[in-house]
mmCIF file of C-alpha atoms in Angstrom:
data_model
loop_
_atom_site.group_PDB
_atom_site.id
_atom_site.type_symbol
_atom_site.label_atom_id
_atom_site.label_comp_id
_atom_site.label_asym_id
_atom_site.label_seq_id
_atom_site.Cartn_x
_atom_site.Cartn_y
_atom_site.Cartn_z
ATOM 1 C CA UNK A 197 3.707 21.946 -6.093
ATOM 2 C CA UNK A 198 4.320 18.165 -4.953
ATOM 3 C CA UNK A 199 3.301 15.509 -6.440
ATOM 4 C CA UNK A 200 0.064 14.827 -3.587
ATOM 5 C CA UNK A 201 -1.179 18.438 -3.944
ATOM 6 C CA UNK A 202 -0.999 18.175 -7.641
ATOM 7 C CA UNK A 203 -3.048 14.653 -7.488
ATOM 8 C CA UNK A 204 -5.615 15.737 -4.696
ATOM 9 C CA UNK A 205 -6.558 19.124 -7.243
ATOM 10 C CA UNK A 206 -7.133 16.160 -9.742
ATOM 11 C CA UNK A 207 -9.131 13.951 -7.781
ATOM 12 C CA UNK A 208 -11.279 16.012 -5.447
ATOM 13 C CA UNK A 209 -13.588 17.684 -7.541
ATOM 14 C CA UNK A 210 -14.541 14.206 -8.625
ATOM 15 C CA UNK A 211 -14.999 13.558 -5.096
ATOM 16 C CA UNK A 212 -17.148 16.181 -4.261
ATOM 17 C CA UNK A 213 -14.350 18.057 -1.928
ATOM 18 C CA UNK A 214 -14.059 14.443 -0.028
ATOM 19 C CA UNK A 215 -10.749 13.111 -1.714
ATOM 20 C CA UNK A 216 -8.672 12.876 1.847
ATOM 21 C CA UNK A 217 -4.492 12.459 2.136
ATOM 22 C CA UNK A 218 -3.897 9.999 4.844
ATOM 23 C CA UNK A 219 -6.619 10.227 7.424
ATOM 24 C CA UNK A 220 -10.656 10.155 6.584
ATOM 25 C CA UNK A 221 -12.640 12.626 9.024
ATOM 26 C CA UNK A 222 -15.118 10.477 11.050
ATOM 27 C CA UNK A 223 -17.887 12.979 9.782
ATOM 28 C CA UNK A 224 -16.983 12.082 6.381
ATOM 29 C CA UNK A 225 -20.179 10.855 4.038
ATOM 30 C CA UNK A 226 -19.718 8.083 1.125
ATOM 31 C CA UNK A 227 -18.916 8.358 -1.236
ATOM 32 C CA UNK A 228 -15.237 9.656 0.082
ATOM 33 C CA UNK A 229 -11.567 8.561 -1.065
ATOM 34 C CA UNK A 230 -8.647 8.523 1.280
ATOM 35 C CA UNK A 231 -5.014 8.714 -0.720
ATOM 36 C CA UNK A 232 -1.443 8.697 0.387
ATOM 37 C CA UNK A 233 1.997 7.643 -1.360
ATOM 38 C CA UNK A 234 3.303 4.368 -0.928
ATOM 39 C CA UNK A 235 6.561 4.839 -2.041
ATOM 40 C CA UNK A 236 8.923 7.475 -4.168
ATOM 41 C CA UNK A 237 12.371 6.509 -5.503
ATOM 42 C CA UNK A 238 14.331 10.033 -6.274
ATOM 43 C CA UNK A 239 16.714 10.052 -9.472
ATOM 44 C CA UNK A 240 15.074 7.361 -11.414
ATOM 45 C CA UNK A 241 16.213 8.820 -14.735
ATOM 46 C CA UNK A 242 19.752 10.120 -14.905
ATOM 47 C CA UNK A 243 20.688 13.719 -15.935
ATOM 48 C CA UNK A 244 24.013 14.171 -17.791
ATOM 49 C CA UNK A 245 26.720 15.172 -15.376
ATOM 50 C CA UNK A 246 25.204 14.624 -12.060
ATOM 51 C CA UNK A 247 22.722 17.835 -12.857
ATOM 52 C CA UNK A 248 19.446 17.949 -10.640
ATOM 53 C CA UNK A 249 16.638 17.205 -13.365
ATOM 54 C CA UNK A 250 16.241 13.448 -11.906
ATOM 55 C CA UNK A 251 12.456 12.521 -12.232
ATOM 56 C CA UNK A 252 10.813 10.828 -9.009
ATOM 57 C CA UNK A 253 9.160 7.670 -9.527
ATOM 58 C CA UNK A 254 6.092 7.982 -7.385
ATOM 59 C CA UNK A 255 3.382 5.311 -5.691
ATOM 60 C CA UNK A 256 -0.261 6.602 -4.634
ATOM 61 C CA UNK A 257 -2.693 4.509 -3.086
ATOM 62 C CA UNK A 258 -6.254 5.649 -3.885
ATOM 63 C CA UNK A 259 -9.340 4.389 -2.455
ATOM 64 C CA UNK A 260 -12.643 4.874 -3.269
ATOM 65 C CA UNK A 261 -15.437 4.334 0.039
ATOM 66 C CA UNK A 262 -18.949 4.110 -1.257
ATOM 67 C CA UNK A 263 -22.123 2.522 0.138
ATOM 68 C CA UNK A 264 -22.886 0.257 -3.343
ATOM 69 C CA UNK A 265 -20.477 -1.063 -5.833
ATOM 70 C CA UNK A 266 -22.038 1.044 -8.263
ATOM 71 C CA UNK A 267 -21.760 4.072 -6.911
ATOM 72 C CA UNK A 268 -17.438 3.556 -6.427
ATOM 73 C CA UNK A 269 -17.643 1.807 -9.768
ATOM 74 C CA UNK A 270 -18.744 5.257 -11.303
ATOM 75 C CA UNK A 271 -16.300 7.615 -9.220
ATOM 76 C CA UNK A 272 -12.966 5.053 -10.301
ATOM 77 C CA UNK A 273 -14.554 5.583 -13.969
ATOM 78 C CA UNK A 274 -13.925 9.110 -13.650
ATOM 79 C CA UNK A 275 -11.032 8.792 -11.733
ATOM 80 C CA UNK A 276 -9.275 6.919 -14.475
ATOM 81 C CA UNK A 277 -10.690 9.025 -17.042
ATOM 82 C CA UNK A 278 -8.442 11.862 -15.462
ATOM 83 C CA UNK A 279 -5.893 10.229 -14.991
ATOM 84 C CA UNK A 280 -5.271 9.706 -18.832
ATOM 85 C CA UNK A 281 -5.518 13.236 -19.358
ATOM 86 C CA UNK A 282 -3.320 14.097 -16.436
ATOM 87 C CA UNK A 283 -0.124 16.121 -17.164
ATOM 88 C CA UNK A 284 2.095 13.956 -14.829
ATOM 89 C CA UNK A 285 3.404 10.520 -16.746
ATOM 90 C CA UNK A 286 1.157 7.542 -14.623
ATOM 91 C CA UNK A 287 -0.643 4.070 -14.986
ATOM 92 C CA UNK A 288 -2.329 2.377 -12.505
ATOM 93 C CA UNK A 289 -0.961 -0.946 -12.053
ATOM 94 C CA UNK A 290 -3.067 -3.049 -9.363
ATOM 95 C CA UNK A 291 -7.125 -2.496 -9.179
ATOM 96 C CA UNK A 292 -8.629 -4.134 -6.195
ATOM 97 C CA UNK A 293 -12.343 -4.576 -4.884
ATOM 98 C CA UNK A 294 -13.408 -5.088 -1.345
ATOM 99 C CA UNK A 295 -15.879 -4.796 0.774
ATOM 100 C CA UNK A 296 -15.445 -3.852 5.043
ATOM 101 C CA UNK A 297 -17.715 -5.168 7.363
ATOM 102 C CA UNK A 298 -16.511 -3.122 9.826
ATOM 103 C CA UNK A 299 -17.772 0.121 8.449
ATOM 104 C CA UNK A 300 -20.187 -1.738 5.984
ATOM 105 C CA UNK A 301 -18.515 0.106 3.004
ATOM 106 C CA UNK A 302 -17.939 -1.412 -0.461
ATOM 107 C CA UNK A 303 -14.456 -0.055 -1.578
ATOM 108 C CA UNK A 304 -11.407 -0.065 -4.955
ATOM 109 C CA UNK A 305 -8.512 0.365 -4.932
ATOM 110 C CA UNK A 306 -6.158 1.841 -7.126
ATOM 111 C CA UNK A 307 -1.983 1.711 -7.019
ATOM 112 C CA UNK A 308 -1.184 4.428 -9.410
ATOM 113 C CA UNK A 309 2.788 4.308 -10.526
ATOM 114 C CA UNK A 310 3.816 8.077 -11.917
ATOM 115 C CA UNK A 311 7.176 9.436 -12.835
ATOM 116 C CA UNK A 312 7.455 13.076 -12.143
ATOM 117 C CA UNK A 313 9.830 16.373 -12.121
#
């Protein structure tokens, strides 16, 4: 399973089935999150003897669309609360609020570093 199939079965129940990779429907409803990976670096750790048991180092982006702050505020709470019980090594290093006039959306942000098989 990669590493963005394993992290959308985390996230999407959380989202109610609206936890999106890449591209948000334009019939999505808020709250919705759209993820993707920023970045992966392959053979991060080394295995003895040139074997193939490197660990990935990993990037997602993860944002959370909602109509009030306190309504994203509560779905990153339980995002992050999964996260630390996640089987796949991770911290999220940058949190980020913002708010998008353009679709009148409050939104967070979170860049979530994992190292993985």
């Amino acid at each position: 399973m990669s590493i963005l199939v394993d992290f959308r079965t985390l996230v999407d129940p959380i989202m109610g089935g609206q936890a999106y990779r890449n591209l948000v429907p334009q019939e999505a409803v808020p709250p919705y999150a759209k993820f993707f990976r920023v970045a992966a670096d392959e053979g991060v750790t080394l295995d003895e003897n040139g074997g193939d048991d490197n660990e990935t180092a990993t990037r997602i982006q993860f944002d959370v669309w909602g109509e009030s702050p306190d309504e994203v505020d509560a779905k990153i709470k339980a995002i992050k609360k999964a996260l630390k019980s996640w089987a796949i090594s991770n911290v999220v290093v940058l949190e980020m609020d913002d708010f998008d006039d353009s679709v009148n959306l409050h939104r967070t942000m979170l860049h979530i570093a994992t190292i993985h098989q």
